[in-house]
mmCIF file with all atom_site columns, C-alpha atoms in Angstrom:
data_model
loop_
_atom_site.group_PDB
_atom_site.id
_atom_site.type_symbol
_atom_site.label_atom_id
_atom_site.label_alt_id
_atom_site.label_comp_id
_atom_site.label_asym_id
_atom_site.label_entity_id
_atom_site.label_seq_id
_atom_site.pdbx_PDB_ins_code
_atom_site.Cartn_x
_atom_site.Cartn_y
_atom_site.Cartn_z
_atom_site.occupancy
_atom_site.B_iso_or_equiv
_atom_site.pdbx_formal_charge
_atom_site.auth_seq_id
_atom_site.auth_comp_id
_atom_site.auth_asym_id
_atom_site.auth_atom_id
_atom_site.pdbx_PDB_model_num
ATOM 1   C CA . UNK A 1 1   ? 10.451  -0.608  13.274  1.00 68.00 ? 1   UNK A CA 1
ATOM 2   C CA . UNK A 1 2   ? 9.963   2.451   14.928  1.00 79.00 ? 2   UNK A CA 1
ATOM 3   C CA . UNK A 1 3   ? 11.139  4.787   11.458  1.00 83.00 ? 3   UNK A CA 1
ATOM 4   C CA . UNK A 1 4   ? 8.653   2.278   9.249   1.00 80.00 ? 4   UNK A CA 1
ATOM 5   C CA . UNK A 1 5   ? 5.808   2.709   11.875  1.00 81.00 ? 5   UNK A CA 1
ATOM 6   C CA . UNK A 1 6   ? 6.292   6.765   12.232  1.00 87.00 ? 6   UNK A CA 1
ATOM 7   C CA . UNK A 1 7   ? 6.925   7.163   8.337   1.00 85.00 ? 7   UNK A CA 1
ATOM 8   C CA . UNK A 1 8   ? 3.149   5.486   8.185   1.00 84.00 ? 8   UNK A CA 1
ATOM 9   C CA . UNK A 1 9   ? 2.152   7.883   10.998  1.00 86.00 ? 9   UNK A CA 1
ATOM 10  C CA . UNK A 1 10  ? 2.773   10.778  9.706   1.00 88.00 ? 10  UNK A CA 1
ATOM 11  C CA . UNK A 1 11  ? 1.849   9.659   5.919   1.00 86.00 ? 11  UNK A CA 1
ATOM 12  C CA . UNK A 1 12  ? -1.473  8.927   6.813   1.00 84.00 ? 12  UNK A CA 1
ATOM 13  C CA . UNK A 1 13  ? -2.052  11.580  8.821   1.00 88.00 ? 13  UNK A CA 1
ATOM 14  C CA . UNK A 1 14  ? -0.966  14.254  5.827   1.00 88.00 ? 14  UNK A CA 1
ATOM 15  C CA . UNK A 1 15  ? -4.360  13.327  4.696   1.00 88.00 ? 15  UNK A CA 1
ATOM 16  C CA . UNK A 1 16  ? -5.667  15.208  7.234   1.00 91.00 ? 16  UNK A CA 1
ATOM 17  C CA . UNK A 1 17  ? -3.675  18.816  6.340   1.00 90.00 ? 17  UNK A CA 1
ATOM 18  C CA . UNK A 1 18  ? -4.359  18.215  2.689   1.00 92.00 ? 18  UNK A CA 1
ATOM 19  C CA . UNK A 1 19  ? -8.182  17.702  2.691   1.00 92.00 ? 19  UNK A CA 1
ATOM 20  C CA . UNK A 1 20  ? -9.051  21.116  4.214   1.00 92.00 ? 20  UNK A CA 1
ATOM 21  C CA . UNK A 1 21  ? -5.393  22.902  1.831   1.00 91.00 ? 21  UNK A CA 1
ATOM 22  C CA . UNK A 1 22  ? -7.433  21.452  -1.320  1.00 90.00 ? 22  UNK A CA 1
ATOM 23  C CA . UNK A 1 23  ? -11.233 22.214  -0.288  1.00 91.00 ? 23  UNK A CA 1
ATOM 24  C CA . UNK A 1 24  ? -9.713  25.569  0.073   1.00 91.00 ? 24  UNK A CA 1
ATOM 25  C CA . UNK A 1 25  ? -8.261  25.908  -3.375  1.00 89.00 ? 25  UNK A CA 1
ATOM 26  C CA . UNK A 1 26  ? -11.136 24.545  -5.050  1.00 88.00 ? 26  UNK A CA 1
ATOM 27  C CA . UNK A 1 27  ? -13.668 26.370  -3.533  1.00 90.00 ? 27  UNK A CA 1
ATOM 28  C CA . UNK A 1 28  ? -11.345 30.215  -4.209  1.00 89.00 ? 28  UNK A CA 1
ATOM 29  C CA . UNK A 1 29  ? -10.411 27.865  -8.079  1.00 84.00 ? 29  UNK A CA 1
ATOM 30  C CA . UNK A 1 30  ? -6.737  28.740  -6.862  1.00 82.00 ? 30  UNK A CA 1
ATOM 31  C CA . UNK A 1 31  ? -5.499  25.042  -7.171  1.00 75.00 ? 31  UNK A CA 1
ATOM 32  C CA . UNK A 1 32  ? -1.735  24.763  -7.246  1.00 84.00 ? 32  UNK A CA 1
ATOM 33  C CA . UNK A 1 33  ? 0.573   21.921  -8.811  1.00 89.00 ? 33  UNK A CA 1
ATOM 34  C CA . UNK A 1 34  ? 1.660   21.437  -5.551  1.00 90.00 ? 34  UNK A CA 1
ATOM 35  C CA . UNK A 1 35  ? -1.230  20.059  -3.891  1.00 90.00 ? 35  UNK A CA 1
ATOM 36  C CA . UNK A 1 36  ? -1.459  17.655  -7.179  1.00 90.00 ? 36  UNK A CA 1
ATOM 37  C CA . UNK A 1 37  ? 2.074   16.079  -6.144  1.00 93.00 ? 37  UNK A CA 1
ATOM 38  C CA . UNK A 1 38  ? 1.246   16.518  -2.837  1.00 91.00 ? 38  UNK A CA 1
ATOM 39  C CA . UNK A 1 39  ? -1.745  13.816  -2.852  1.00 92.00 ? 39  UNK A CA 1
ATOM 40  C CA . UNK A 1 40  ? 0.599   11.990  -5.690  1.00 94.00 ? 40  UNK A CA 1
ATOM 41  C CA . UNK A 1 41  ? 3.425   11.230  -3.162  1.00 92.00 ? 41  UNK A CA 1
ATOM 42  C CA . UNK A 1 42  ? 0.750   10.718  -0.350  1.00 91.00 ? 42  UNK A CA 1
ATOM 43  C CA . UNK A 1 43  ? -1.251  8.241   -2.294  1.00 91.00 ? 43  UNK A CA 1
ATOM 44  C CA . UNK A 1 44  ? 1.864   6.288   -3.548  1.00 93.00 ? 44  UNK A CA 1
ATOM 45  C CA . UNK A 1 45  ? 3.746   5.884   -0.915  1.00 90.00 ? 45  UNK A CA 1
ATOM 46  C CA . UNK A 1 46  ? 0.987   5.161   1.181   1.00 89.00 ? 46  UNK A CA 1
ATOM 47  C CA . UNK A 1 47  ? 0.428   2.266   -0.686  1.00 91.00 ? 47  UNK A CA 1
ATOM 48  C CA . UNK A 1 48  ? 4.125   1.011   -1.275  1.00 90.00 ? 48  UNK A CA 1
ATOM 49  C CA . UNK A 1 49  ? 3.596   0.762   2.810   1.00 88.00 ? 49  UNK A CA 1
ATOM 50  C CA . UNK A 1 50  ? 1.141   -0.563  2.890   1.00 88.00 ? 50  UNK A CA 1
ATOM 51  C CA . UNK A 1 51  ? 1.352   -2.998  0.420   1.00 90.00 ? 51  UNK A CA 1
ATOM 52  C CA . UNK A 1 52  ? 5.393   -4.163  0.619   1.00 89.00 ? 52  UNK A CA 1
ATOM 53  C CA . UNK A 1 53  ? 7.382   -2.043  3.238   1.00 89.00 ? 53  UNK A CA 1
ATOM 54  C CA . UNK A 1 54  ? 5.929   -2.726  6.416   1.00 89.00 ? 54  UNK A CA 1
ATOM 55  C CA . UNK A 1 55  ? 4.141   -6.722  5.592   1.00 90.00 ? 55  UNK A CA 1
ATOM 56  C CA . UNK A 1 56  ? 8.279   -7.021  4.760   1.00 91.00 ? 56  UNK A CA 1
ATOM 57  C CA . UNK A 1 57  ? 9.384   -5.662  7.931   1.00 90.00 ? 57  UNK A CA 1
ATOM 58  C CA . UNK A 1 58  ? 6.968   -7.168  9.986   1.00 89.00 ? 58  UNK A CA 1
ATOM 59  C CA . UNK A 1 59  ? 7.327   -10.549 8.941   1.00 91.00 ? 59  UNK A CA 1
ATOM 60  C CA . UNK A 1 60  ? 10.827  -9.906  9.021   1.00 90.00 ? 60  UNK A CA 1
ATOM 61  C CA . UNK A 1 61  ? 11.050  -8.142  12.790  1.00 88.00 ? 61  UNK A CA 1
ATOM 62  C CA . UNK A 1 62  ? 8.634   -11.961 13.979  1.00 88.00 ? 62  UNK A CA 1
ATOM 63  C CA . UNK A 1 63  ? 10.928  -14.519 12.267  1.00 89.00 ? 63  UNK A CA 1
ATOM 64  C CA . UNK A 1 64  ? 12.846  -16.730 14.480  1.00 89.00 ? 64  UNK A CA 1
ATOM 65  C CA . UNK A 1 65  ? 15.760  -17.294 12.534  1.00 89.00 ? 65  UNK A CA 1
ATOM 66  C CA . UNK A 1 66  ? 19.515  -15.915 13.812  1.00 91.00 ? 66  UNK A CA 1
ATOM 67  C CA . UNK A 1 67  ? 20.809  -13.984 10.365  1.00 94.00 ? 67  UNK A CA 1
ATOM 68  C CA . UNK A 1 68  ? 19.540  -11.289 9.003   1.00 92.00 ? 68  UNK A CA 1
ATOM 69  C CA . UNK A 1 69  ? 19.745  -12.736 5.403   1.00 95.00 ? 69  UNK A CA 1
ATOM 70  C CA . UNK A 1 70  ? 17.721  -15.889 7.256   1.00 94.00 ? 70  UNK A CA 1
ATOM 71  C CA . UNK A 1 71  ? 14.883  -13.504 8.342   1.00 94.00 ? 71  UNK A CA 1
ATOM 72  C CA . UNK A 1 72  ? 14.850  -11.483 5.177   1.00 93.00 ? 72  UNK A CA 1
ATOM 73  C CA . UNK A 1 73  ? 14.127  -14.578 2.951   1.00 95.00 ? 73  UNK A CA 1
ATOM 74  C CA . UNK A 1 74  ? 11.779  -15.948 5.302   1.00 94.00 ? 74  UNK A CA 1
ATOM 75  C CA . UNK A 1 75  ? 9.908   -12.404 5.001   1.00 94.00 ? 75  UNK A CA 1
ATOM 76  C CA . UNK A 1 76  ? 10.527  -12.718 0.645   1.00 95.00 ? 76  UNK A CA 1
ATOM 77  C CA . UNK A 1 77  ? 8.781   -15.988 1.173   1.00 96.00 ? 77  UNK A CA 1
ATOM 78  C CA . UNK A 1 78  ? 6.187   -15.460 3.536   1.00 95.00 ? 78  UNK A CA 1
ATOM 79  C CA . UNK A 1 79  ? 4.519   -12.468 1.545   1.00 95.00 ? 79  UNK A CA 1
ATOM 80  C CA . UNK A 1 80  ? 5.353   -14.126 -2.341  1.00 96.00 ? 80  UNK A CA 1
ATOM 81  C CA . UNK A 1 81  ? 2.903   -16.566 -0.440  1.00 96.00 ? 81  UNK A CA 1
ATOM 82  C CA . UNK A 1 82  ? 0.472   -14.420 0.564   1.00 95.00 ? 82  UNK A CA 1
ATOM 83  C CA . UNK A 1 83  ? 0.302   -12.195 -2.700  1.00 96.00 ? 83  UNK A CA 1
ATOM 84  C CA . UNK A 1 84  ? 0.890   -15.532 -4.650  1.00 97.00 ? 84  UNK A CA 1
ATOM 85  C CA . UNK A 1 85  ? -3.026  -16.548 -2.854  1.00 97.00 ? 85  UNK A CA 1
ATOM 86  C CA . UNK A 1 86  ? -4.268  -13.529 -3.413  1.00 96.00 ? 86  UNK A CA 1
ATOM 87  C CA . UNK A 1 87  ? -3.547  -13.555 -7.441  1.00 97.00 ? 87  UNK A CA 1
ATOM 88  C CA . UNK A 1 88  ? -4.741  -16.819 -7.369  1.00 98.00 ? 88  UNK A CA 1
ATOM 89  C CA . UNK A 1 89  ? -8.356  -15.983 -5.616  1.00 98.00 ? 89  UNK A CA 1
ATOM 90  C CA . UNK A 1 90  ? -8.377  -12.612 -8.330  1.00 96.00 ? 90  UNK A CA 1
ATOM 91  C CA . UNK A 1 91  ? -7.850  -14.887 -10.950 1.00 96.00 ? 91  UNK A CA 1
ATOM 92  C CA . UNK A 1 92  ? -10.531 -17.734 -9.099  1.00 95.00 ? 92  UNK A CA 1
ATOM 93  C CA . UNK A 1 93  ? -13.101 -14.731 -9.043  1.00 92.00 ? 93  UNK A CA 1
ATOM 94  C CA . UNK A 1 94  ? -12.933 -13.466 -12.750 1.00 88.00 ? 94  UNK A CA 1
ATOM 95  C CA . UNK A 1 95  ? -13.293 -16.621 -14.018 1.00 89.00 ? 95  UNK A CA 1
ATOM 96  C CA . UNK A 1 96  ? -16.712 -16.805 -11.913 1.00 88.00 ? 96  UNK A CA 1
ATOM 97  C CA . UNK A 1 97  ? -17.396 -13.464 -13.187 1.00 85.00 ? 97  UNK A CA 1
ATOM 98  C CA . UNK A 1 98  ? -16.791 -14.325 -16.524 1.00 83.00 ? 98  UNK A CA 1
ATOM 99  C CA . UNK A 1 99  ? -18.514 -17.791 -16.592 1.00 85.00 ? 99  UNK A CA 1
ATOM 100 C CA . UNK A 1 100 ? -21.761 -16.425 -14.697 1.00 83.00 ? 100 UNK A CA 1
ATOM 101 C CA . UNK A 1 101 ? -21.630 -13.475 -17.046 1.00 75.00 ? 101 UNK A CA 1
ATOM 102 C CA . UNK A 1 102 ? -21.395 -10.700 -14.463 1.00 66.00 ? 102 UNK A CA 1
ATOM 103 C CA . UNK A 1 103 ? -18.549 -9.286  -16.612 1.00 62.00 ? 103 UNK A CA 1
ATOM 104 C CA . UNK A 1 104 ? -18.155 -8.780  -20.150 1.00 63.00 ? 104 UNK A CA 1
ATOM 105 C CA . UNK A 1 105 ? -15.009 -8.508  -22.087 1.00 61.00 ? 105 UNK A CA 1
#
């Protein structure tokens, strides 16, 4: 828990080195590749944290069950779930959209 949690940290916190790094490149039109994979890496694995690493591991670190193959399908199931309600509300609103005409193919 404690790696996932300080991985996140410091990811999200890189935001706050690269924002002034590119502002300065920009501004002198000195931009580098580097700052381009910089924010790349940033961005992604920001949301791969976000999005499956730590709802995994926290589900995982609350179940009550006495394996570790036990907890980590009860974590597998728990967030197919959750994204499983989410797809279905996405799918729930562009129909809406699509019926009320706020969105055109």
């Amino acid at each position: 828990v404690k790696l996932d949690t300080s991985f996140a940290l410091v990811t999200s916190l890189s935001i706050v080195a690269l924002v002034p790094w590119d502002v300065f490149t920009t501004l002198n039109d000195n931009s580098t590749r580097v700052i381009v994979v910089l924010w790349t890496v940033t961005y992604w694995t920001t949301q791969g944290l976000t999005w499956l690493v730590l709802p995994m591991h926290q589900i995982y670190a609350d179940a009550g069950d006495f394996t570790a193959l036990a907890r980590l399908k009860r974590a597998l199931k728990e967030n197919l779930m959750f994204y499983t309600v989410l797809l279905v509300l996405l799918v729930v609103l562009v129909i809406l959209l699509l019926i009320f005409e706020g969105m055109t193919m």
